[in-house]
Coordinates of C-alpha atoms (C1' of nucleotides) in Angstrom, one line a residue:
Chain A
X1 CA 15.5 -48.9 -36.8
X2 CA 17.1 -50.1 -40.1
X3 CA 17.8 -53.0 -41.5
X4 CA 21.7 -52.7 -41.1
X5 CA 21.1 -51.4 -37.8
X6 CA 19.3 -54.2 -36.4
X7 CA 21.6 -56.4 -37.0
X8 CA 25.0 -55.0 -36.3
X9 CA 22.8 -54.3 -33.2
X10 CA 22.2 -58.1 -32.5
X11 CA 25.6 -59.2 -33.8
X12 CA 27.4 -56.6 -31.1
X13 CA 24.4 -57.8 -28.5
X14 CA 25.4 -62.2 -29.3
X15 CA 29.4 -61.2 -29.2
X16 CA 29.0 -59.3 -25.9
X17 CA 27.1 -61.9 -24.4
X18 CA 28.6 -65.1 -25.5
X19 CA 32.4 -64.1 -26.6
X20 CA 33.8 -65.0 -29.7
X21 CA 33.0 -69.0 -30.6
X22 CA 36.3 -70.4 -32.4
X23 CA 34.0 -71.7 -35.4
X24 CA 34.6 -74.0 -37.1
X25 CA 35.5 -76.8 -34.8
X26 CA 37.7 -79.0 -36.5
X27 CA 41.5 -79.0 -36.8
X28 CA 41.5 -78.8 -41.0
X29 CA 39.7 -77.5 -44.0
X30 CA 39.2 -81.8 -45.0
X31 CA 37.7 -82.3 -41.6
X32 CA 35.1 -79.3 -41.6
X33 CA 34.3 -80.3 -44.8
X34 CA 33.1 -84.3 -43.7
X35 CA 31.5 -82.7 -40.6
X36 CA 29.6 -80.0 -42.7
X37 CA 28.0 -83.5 -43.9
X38 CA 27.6 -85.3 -41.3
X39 CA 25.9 -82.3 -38.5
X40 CA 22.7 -82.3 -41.4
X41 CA 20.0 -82.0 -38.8
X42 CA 22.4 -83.9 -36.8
X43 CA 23.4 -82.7 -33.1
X44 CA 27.5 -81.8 -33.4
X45 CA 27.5 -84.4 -30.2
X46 CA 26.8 -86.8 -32.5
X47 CA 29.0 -86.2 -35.5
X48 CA 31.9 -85.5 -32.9
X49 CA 31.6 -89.0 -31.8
X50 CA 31.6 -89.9 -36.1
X51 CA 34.7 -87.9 -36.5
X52 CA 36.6 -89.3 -33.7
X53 CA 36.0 -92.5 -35.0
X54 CA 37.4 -91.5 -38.4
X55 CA 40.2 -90.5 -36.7
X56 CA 41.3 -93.6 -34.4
X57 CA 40.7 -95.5 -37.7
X58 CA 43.2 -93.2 -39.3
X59 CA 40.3 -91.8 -42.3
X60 CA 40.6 -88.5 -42.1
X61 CA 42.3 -87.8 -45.6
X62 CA 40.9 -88.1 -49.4
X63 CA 42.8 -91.3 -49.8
X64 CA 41.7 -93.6 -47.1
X65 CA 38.1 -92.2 -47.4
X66 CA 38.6 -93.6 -51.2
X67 CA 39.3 -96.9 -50.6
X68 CA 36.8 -97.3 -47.7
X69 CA 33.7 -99.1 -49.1
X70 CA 30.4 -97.2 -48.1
X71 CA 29.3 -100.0 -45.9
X72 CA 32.6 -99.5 -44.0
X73 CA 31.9 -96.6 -44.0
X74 CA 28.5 -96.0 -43.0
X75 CA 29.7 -98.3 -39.4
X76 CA 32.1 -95.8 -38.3
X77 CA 29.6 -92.9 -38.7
X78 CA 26.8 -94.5 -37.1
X79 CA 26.4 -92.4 -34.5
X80 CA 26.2 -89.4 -36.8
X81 CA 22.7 -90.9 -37.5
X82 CA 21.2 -91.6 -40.9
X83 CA 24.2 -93.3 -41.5
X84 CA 23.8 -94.9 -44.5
X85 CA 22.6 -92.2 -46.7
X86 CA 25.5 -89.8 -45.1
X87 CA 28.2 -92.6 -46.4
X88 CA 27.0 -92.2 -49.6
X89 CA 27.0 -88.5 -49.1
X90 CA 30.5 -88.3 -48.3
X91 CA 31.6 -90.9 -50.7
X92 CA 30.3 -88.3 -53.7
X93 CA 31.9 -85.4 -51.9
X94 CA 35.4 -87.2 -51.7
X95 CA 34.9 -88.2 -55.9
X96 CA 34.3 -84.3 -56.5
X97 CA 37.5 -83.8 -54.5
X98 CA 39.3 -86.5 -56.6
X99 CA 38.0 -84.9 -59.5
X100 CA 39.1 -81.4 -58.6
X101 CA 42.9 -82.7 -57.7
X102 CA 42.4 -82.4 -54.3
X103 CA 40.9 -80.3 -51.5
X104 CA 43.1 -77.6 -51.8
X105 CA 42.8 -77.4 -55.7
X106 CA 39.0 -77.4 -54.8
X107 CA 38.8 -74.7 -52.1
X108 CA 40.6 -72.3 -54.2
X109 CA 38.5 -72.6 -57.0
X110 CA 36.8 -69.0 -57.0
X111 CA 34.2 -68.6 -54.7
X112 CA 31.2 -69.0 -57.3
X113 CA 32.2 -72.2 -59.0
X114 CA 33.3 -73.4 -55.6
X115 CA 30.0 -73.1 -54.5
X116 CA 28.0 -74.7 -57.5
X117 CA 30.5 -77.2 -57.6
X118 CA 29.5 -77.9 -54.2
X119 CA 25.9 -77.9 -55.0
X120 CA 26.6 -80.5 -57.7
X121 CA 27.5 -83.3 -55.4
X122 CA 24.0 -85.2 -54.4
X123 CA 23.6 -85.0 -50.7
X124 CA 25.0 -80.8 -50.6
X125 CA 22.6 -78.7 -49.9
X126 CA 22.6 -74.8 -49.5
X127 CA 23.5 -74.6 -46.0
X128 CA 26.2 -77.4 -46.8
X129 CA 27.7 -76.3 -49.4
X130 CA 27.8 -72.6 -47.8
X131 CA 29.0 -74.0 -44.4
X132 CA 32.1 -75.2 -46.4
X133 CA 32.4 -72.2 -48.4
X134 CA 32.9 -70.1 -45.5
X135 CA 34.1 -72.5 -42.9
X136 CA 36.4 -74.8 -45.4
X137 CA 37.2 -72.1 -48.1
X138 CA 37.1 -68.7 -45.8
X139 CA 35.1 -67.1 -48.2
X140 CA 32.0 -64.3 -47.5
X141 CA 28.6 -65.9 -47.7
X142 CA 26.4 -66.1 -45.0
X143 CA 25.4 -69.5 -43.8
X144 CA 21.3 -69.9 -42.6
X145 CA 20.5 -72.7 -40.7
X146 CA 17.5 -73.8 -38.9
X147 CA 17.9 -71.5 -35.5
X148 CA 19.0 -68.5 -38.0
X149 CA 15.6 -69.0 -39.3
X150 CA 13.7 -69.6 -35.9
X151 CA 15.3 -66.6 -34.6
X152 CA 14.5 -64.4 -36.6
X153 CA 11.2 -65.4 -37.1
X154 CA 10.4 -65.1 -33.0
X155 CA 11.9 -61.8 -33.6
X156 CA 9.5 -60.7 -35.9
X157 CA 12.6 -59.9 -38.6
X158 CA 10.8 -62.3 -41.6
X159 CA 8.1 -63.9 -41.7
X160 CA 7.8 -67.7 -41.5
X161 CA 8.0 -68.7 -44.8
X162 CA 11.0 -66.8 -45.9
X163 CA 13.4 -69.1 -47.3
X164 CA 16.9 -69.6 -47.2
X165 CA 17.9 -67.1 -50.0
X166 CA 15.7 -64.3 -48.6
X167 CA 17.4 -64.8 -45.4
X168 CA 20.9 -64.7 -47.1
X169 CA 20.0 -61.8 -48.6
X170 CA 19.2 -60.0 -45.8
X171 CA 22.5 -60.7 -44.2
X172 CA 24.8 -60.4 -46.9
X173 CA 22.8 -57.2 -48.2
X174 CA 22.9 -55.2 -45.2
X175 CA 26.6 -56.2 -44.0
X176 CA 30.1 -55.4 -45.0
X177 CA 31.2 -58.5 -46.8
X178 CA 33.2 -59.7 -44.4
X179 CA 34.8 -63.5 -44.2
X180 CA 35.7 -63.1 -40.2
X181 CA 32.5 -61.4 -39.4
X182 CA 29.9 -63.6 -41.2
X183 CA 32.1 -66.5 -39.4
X184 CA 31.6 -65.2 -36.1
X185 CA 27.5 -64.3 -36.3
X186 CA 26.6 -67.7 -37.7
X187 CA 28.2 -69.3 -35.2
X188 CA 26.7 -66.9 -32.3
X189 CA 23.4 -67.4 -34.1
X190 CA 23.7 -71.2 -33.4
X191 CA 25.3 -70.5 -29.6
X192 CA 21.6 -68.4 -29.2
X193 CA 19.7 -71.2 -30.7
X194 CA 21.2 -73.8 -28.4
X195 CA 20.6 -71.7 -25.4
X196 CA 17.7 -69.9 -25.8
X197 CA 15.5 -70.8 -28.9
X198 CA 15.2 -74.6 -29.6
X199 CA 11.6 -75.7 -30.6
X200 CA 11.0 -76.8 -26.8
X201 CA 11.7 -73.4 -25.3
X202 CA 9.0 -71.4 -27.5
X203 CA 8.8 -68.1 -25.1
X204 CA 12.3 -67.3 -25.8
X205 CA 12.8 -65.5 -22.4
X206 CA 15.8 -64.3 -20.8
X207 CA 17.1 -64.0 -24.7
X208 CA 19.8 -61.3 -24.9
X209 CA 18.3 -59.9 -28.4
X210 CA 14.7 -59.4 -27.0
X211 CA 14.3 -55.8 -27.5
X212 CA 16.1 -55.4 -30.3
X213 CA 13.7 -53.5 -33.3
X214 CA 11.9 -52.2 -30.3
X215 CA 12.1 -48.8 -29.3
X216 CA 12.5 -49.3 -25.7
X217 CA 15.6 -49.8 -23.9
X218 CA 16.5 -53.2 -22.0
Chain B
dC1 C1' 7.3 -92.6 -23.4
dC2 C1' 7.8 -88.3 -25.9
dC3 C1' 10.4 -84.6 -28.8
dC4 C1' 14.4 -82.9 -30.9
dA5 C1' 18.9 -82.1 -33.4
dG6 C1' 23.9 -76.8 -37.1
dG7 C1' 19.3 -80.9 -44.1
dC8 C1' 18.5 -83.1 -48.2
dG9 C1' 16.3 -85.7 -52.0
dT10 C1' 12.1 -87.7 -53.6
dC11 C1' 7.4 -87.8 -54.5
dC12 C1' 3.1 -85.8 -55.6
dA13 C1' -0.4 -82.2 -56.4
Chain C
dT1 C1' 6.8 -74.4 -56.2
dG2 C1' 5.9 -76.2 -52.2
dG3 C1' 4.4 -79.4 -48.6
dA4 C1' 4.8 -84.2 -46.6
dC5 C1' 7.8 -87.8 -45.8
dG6 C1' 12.0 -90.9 -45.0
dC7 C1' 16.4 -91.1 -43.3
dA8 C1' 18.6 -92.8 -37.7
dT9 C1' 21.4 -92.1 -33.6
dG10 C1' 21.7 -90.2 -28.9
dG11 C1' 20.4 -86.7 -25.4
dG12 C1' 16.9 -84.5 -22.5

DNA sequence: CCCCAGGCGTCCA
DNA sequence: TGGACGCATGGG
């Protein structure tokens, strides 16, 4: 079976199984863009608690996030975990948003100098920066995250030490580029890796992609 | 009690 | 260039 193949094969296999997942959960481009931050190897339980406590303190906009000192700061995201270094974190974001003219004037920056612009701020990683790129911006790259990487692995589709650009190769070489679709199988990827492949579930069984790149049927 | 979660920067060989 | 480590709260 091709590459394509495979995973148009998986993608139709998550979508059929789990139903289309709404990503990403949060009600603007501003707020996807702090919780891209704040869910680094962070459970999304925990960063929804940090984001509703932005919001009863009324924080959720450049401005306010501005004038909060980082110690205030780091208190309301507490349960986000490492709170400290995550202020500081969103406190450079917010200055390259200041220093763009403002989130919309930074989203629609074109889609490569959105991205190393992104990159520039310390604390943005690759998966950061892409998660706002796609999820913020609406643009087609393909986010990797830790389950994208731990799925594919258990399905013998890389090996173990392929690294993020390898994987986002993969995708984005052998799929339509496609804002809505690379939306949708990022966020099925991390509904399968919640379900079915976390590190304490190793066997993987009962997975809805286990015989996909097999010859036999299921 | 343990392990783990939608990473990233730093340090060191 | 890449592997180990610190960061930290909350759930299972």
């Amino acid at each position: 079976m091709r590459t394509s193949e495979a995973l148009r094969e998986i993608y139709n296999r998550l979508l059929a199984h789990f139903g289309p997942q709404g990503w990403w959960p949060g009600d603007s481009p501003f707020e996807v863009m702090l919780g891209a931050v704040l869910t680094q190897n962070t459970s999304w339980q925990n960063v929804e608690k940090a984001i509703a406590n932005l919001k009863n303190e009324g924080l959720l906009s450049v401005e306010a996030l501005s004038l909060l000192p980082v110690e205030k700061l780091a208190e309301i995201i507490r349960p986000a975990g490492y709170h400290n270094l995550k202020a500081q974190r969103l406190k450079n974001l917010i200055a390259l948003i200041e220093d763009q003219g403002g989130v919309a004037a930074l989203l629609n920056q074109p889609t490569a100098v959105l991205r190393e612009l992104l990159l520039s701020v310390k604390g943005i990683g690759p998966e950061t920066a892409d998660s706002i790129v796609l999820y913020a911006a609406g643009r087609s790259i393909f986010v990797i995250d830790a389950y994208t990487h731990r799925i594919l692995c258990r399905h013998g589709l890389v090996a173990e030490d392929c690294d993020y650009f390898q994987m986002q190769e993969l995708f984005m070489d052998n799929l339509a580029e496609d804002a809505a679709l690379f939306n949708e199988y990022h966020a099925l990827l991390v509904r399968l890796g919640k379900e079915f492949c976390r590190k304490s579930q190793p066997k993987c069984e009962c997975c809805p992609l286990k015989t996909v790149g097999e010859q036999q049927e299921d």
